[in-house]
mmCIF file of C-alpha atoms in Angstrom:
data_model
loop_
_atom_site.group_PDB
_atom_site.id
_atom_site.type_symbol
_atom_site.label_atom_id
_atom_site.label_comp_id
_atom_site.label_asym_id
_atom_site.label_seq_id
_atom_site.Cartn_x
_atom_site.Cartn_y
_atom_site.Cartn_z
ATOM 1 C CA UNK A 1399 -11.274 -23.476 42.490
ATOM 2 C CA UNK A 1400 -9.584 -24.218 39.454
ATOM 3 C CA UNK A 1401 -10.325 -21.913 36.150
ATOM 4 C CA UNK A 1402 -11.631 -24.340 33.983
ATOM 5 C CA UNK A 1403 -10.601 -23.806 30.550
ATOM 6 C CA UNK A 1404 -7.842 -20.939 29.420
ATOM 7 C CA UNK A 1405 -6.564 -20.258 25.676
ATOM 8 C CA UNK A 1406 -3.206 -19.588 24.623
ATOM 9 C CA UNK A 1407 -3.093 -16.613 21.812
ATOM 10 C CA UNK A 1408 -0.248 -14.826 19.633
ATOM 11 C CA UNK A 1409 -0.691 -10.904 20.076
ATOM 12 C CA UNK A 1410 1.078 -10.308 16.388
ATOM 13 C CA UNK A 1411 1.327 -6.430 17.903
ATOM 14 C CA UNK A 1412 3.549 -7.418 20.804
ATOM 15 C CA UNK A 1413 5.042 -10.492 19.151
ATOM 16 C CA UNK A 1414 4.324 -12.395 22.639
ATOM 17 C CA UNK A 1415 1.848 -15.029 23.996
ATOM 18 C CA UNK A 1416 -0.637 -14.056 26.026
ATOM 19 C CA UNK A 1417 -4.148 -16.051 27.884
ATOM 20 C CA UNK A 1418 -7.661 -15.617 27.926
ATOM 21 C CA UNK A 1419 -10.614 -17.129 30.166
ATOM 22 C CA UNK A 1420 -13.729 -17.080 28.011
ATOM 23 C CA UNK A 1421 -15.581 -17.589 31.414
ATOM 24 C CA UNK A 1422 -14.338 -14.487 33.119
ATOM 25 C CA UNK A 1423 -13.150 -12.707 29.667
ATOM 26 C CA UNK A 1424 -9.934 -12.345 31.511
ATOM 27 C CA UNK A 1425 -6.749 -11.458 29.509
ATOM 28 C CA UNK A 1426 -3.342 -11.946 31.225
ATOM 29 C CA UNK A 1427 0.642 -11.681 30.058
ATOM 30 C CA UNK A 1428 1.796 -14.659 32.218
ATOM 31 C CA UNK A 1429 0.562 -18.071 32.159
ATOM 32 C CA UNK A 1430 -1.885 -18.288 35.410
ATOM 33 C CA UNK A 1431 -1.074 -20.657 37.664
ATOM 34 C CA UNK A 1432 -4.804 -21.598 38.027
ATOM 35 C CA UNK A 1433 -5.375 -23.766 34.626
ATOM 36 C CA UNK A 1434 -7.703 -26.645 34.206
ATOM 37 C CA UNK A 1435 -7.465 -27.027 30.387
ATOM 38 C CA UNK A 1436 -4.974 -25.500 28.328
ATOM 39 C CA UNK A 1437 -5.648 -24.918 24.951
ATOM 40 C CA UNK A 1438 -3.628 -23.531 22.118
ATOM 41 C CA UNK A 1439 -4.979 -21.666 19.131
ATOM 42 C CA UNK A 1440 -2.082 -20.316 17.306
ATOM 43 C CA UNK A 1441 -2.648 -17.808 14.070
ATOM 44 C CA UNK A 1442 -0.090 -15.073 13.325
ATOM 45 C CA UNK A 1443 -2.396 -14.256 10.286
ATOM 46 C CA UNK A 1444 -5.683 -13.395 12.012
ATOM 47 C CA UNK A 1445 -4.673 -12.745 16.008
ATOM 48 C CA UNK A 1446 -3.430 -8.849 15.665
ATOM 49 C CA UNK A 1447 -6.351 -8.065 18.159
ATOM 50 C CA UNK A 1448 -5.947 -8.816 22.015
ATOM 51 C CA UNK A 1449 -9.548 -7.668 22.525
ATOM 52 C CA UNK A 1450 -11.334 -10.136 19.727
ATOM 53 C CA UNK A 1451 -9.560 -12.884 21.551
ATOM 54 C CA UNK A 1452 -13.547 -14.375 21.922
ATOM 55 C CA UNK A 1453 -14.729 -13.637 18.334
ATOM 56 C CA UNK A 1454 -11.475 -15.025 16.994
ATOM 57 C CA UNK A 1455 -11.633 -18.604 18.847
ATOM 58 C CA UNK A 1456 -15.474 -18.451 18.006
ATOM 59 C CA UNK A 1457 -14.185 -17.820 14.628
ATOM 60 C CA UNK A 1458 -11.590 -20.613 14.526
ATOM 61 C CA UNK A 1459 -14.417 -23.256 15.698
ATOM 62 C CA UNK A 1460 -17.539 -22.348 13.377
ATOM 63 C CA UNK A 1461 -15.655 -21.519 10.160
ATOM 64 C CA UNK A 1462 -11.237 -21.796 9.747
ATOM 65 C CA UNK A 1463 -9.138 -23.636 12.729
ATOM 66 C CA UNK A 1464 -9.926 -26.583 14.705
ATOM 67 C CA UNK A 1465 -8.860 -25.446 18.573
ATOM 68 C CA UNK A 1466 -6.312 -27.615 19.023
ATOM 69 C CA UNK A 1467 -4.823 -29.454 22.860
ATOM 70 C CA UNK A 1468 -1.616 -27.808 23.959
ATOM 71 C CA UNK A 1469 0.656 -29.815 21.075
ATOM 72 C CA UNK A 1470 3.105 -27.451 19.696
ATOM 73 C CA UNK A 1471 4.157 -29.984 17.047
ATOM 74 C CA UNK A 1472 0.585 -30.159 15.640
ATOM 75 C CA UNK A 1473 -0.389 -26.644 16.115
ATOM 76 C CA UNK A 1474 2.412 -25.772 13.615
ATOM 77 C CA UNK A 1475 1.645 -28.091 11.382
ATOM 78 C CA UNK A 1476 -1.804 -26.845 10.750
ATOM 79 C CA UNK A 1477 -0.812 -23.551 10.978
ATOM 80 C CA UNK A 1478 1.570 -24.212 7.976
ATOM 81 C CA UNK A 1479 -0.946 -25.901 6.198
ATOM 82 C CA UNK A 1480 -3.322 -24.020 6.328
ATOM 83 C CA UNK A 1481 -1.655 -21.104 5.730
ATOM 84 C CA UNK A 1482 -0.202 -22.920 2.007
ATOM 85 C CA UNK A 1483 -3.849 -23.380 1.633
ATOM 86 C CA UNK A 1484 -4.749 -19.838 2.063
ATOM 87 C CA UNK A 1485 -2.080 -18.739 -0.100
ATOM 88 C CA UNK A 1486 -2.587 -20.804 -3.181
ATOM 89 C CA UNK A 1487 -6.658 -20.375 -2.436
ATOM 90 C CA UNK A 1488 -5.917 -16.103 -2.463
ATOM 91 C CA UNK A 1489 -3.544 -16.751 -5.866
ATOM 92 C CA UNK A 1490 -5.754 -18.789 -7.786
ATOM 93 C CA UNK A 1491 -8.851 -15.909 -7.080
ATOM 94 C CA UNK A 1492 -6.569 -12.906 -6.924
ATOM 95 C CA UNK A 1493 -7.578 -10.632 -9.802
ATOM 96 C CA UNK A 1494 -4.902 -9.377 -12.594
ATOM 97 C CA UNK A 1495 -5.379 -5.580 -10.735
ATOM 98 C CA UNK A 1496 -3.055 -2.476 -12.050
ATOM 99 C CA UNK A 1497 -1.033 -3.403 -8.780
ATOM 100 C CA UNK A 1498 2.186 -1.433 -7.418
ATOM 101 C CA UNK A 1499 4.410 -4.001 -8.000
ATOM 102 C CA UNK A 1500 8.717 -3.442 -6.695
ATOM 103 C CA UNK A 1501 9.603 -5.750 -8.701
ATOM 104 C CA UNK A 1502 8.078 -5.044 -11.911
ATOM 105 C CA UNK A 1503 11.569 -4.146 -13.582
ATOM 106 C CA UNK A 1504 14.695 -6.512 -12.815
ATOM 107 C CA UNK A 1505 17.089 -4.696 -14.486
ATOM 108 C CA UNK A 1506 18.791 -1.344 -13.945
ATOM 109 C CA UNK A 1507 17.397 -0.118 -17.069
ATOM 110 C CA UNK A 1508 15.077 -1.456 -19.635
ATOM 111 C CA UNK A 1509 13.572 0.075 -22.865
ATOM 112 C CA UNK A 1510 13.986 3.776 -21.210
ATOM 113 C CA UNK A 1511 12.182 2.510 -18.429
ATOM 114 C CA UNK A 1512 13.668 2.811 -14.674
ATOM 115 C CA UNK A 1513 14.241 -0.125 -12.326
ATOM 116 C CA UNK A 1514 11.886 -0.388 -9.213
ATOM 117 C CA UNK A 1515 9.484 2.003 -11.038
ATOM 118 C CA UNK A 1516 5.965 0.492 -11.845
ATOM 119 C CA UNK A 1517 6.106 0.148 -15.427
ATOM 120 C CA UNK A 1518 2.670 0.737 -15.604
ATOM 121 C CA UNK A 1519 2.866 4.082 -14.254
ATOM 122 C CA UNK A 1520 6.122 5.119 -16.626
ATOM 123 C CA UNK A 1521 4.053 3.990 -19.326
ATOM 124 C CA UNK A 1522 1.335 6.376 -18.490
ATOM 125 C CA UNK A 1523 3.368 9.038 -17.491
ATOM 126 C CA UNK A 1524 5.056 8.574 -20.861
ATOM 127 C CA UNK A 1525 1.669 8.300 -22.733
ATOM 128 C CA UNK A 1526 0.733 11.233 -21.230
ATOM 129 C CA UNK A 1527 3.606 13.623 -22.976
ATOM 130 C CA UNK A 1528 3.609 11.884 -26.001
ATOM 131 C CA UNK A 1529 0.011 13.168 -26.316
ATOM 132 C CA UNK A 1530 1.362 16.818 -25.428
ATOM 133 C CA UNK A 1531 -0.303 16.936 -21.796
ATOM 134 C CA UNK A 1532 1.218 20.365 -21.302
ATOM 135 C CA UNK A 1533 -0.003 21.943 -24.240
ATOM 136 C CA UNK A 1534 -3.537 20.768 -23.359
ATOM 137 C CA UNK A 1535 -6.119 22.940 -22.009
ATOM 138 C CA UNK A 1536 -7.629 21.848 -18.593
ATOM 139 C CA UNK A 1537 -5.754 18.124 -18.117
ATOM 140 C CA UNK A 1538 -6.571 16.305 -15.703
ATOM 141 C CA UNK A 1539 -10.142 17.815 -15.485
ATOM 142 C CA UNK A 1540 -12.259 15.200 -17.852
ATOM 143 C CA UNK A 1541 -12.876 11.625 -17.868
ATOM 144 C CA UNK A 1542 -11.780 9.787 -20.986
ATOM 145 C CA UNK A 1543 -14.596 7.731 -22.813
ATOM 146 C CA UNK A 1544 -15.515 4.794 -20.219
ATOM 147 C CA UNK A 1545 -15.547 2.145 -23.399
ATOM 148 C CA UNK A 1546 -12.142 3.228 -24.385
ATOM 149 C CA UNK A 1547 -10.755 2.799 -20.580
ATOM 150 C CA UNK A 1548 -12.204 -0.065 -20.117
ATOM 151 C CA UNK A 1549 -11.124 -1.852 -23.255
ATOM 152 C CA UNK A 1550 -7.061 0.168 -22.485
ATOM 153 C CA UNK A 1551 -7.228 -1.146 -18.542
ATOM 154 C CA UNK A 1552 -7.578 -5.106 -20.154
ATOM 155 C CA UNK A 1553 -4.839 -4.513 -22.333
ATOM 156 C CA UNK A 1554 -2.810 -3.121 -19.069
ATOM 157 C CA UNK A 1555 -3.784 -6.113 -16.600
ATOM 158 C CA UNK A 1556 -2.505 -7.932 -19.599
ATOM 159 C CA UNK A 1557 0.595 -6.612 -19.373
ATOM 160 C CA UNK A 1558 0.130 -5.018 -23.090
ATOM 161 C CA UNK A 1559 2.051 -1.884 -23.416
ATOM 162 C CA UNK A 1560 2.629 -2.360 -26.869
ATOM 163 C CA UNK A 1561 -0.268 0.172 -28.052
ATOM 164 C CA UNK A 1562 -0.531 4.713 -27.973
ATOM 165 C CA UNK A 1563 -3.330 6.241 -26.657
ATOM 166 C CA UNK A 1564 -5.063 8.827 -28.827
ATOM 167 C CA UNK A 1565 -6.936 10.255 -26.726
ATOM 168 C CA UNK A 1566 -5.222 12.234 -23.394
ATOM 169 C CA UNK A 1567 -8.517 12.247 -21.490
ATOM 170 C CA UNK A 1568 -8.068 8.302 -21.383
ATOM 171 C CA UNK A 1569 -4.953 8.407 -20.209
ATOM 172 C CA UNK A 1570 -5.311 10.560 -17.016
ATOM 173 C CA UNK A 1571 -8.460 8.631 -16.326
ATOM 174 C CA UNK A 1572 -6.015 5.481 -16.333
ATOM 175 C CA UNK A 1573 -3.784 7.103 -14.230
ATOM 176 C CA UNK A 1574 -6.322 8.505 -11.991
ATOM 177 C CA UNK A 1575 -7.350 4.812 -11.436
ATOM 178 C CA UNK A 1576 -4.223 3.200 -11.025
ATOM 179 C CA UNK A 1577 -2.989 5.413 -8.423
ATOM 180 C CA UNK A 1578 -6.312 4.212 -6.946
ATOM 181 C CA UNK A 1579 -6.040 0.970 -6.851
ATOM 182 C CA UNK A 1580 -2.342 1.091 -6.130
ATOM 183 C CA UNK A 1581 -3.389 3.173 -2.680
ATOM 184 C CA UNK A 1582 -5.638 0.585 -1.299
ATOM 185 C CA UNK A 1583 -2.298 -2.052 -0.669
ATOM 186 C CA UNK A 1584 0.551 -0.552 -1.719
ATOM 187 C CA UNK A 1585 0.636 3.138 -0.656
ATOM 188 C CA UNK A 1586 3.579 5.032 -2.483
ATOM 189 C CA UNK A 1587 4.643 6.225 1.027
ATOM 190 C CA UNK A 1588 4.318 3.629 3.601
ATOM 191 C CA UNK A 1589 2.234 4.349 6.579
ATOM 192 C CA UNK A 1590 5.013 4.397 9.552
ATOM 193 C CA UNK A 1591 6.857 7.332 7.299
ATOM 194 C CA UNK A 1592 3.371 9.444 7.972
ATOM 195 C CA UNK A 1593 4.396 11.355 11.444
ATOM 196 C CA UNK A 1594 7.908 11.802 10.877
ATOM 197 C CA UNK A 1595 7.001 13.565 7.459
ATOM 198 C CA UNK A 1596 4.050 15.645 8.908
ATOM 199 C CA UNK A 1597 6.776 16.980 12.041
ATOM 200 C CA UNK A 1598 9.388 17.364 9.959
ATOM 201 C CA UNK A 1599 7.578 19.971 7.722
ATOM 202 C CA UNK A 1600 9.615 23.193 8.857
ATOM 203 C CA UNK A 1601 13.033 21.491 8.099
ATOM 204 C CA UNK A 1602 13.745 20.937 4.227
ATOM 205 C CA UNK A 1603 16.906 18.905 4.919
ATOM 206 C CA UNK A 1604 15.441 16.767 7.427
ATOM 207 C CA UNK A 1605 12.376 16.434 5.385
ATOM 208 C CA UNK A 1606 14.745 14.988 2.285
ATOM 209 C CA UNK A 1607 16.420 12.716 4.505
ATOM 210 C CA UNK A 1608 13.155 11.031 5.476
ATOM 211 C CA UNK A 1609 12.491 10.919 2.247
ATOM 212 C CA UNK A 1610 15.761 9.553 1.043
ATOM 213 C CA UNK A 1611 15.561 7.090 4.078
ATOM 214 C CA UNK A 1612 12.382 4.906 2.384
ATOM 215 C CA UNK A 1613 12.651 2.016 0.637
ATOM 216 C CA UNK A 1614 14.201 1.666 -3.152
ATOM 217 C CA UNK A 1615 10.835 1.470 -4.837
ATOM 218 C CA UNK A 1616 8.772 3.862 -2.785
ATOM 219 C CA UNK A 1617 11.437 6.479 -3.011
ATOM 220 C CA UNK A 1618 11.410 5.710 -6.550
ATOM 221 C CA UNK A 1619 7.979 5.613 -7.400
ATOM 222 C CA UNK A 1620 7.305 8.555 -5.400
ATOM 223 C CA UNK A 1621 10.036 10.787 -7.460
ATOM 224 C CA UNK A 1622 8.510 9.407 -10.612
ATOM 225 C CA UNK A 1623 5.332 10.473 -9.723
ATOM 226 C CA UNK A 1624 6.547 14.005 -8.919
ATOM 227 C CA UNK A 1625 8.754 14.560 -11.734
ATOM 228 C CA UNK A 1626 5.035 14.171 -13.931
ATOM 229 C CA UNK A 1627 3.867 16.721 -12.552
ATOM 230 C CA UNK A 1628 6.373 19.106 -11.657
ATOM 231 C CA UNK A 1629 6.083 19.845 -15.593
ATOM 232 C CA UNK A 1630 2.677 20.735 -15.054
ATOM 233 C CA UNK A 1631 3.101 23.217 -12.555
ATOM 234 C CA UNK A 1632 5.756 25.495 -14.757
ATOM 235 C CA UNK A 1633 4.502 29.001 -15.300
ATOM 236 C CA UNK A 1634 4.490 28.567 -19.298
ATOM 237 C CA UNK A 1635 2.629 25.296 -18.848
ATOM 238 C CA UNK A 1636 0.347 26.363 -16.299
ATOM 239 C CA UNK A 1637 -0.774 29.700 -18.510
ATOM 240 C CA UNK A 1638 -1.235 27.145 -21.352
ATOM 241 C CA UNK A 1639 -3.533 24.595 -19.582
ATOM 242 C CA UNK A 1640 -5.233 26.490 -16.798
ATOM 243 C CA UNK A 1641 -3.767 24.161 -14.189
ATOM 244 C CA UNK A 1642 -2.246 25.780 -11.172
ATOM 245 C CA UNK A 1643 -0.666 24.355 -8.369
ATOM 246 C CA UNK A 1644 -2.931 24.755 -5.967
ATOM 247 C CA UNK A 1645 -4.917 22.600 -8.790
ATOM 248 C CA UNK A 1646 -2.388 20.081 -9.164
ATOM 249 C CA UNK A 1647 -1.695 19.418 -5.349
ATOM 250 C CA UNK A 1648 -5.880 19.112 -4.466
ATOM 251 C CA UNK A 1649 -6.165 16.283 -7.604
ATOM 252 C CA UNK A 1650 -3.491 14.194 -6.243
ATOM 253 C CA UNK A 1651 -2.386 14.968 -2.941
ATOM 254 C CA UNK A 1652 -4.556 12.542 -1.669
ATOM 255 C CA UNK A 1653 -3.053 9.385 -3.701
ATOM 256 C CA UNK A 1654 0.545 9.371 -1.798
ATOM 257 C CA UNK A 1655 -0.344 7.936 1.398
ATOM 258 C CA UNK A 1656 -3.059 4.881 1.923
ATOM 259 C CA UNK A 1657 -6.613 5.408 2.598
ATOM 260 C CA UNK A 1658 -5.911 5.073 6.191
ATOM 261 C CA UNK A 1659 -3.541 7.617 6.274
ATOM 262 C CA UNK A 1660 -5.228 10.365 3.974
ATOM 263 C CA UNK A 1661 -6.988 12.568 5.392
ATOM 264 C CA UNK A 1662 -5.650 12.510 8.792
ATOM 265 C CA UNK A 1663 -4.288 16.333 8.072
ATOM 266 C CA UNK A 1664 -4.888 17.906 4.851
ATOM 267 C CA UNK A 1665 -3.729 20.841 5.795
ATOM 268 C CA UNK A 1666 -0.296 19.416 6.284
ATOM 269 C CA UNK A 1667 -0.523 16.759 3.739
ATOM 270 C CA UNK A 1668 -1.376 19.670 1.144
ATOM 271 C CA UNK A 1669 1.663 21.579 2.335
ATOM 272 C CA UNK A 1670 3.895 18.581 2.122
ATOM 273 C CA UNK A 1671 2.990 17.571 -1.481
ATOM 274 C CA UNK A 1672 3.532 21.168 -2.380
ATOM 275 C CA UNK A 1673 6.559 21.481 -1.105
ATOM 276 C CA UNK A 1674 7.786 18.114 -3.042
ATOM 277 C CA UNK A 1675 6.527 19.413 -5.915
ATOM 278 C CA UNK A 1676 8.714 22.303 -5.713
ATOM 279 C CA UNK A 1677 12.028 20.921 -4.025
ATOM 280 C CA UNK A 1678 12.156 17.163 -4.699
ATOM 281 C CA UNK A 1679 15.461 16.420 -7.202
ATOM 282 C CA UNK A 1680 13.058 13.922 -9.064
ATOM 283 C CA UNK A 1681 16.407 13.196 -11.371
ATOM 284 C CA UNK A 1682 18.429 12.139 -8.673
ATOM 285 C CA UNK A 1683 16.699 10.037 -7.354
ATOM 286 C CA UNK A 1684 15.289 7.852 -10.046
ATOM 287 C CA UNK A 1685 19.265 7.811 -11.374
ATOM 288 C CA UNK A 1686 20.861 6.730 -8.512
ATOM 289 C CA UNK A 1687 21.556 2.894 -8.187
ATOM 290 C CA UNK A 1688 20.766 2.577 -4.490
#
């Protein structure tokens, strides 16, 4: 006896077609040579999950995709339409967020400011010694006035950099939130880099290479981001604000990898942002033109 219905799925993890029975809940590789009806629901957006085959086709009829007869022609079409649909619906509702953005400088320098380096975060970081951060007692331990942030994080989704902060507590409660926000998509050190860093730990010039292996922006970004507060973590600065090391790396340790990544091993993690802190050439890096 003939199965009577099977679907054809994309497993985006394997980048392969593979079959399910929603009779038997069977889930096969190779096209079975028992098929009644063939039908072919094709998503490379939503079908990363061989198990939620079911929920996904029950998905597809209630609420996105029509299930679609074994027509490659038309299943691409759709696909492609509705994924422009998706797209312009996700850009039109997308809100102007502090976002890590690779791009945000074209040119190899501009106004002081260095290329592949969120501009948002050089202006910070340059707010932040304008306002003489390391001649100020316990930075990065107080929240700046929430009226103040809120009305300085409008002028930053604006793009407005055109303004000085007067008050530092604003500005590390701006960059505590941007680093935030920038961790939930764009983690400053991408999530496949995680195990290689984490094993590498005992082996400084391995450890640099991995580093020095990432892409432009993230190795970039990341060096920015250290060369702030490797200033903090001087002896004469330390004595002045009552930060310490240990300090620094527990505050933002936890902002270099993404939320699915922190936490894994903060023992390790700890260790590893120390040991950037204190060997990373920042200058180097953010210099170099590739």
């Amino acid at each position: 006896m003939e199965d009577s219905l099977w679907y054809e799925l994309y497993d985006t993890n394997n980048n392969c077609v593979y079959y399910y029975n929603p009779d038997t809940e069977e889930s096969v590789w190779n096209k079975p040579t028992t098929i009644g009806e063939l039908l072919s629901v094709v998503n490379d957006l939503r079908n990363g999950n061989k198990p939620d085959a079911l929920k996904i086709i029950q998905d597809f009829e209630s609420e996105v995709y029509e299930i679609i007869p074994d027509n490659e022609e038309n299943v691409q079409q759709n696909v492609q339409e509705n994924v422009q649909e998706n797209v312009q619906e996700n850009i039109q509702k997308e809100p102007e967020n502090l976002v890590y953005d690779p791009n945000i400088l074209s040119e190899v320098q501009m106004d002081g400011y260095f290329q592949g380096v969120p501009k948002i975060l050089q202006f910070l970081g340059n707010q932040l010694s304008l306002l003489g951060g390391a001649n100020t007692p316990g930075i990065f331990q107080n929240d700046g006035d929430s009226n103040i942030v809120n009305e300085m994080t409008e002028k930053l989704k604006k793009g407005d950099l055109n303004w000085n902060a007067t008050d530092i507590n604003v500005v590390t409660t701006l960059f505590f939130n941007w680093l935030t926000e920038n961790q939930v998509g764009n983690p400053i050190i991408k999530d496949e880099y995680y195990d290689s860093i984490l094993n590498t730990l005992e082996n400084e010039e391995a450890l640099l290479n991995i580093i020095l292996s990432m892409p432009e922006p993230n190795k970039k970004t990341l060096a920015f981001f250290i060369q702030i507060l490797q200033e903090y973590v001087l002896e004469e600065v330390s004595n002045v604000t009552g930060v310490s090391l240990e300090m620094i790396v527990a505050l933002f340790n936890p902002y270099i990898f993404s939320g699915l990544k922190t936490g894994t091993d903060p023992d390790l993690e700890a260790f590893f942002f120390e040991s950037l802190i204190l060997i990373l050439d920042t200058f180097s890096i953010l210099e170099s033109n590739n």
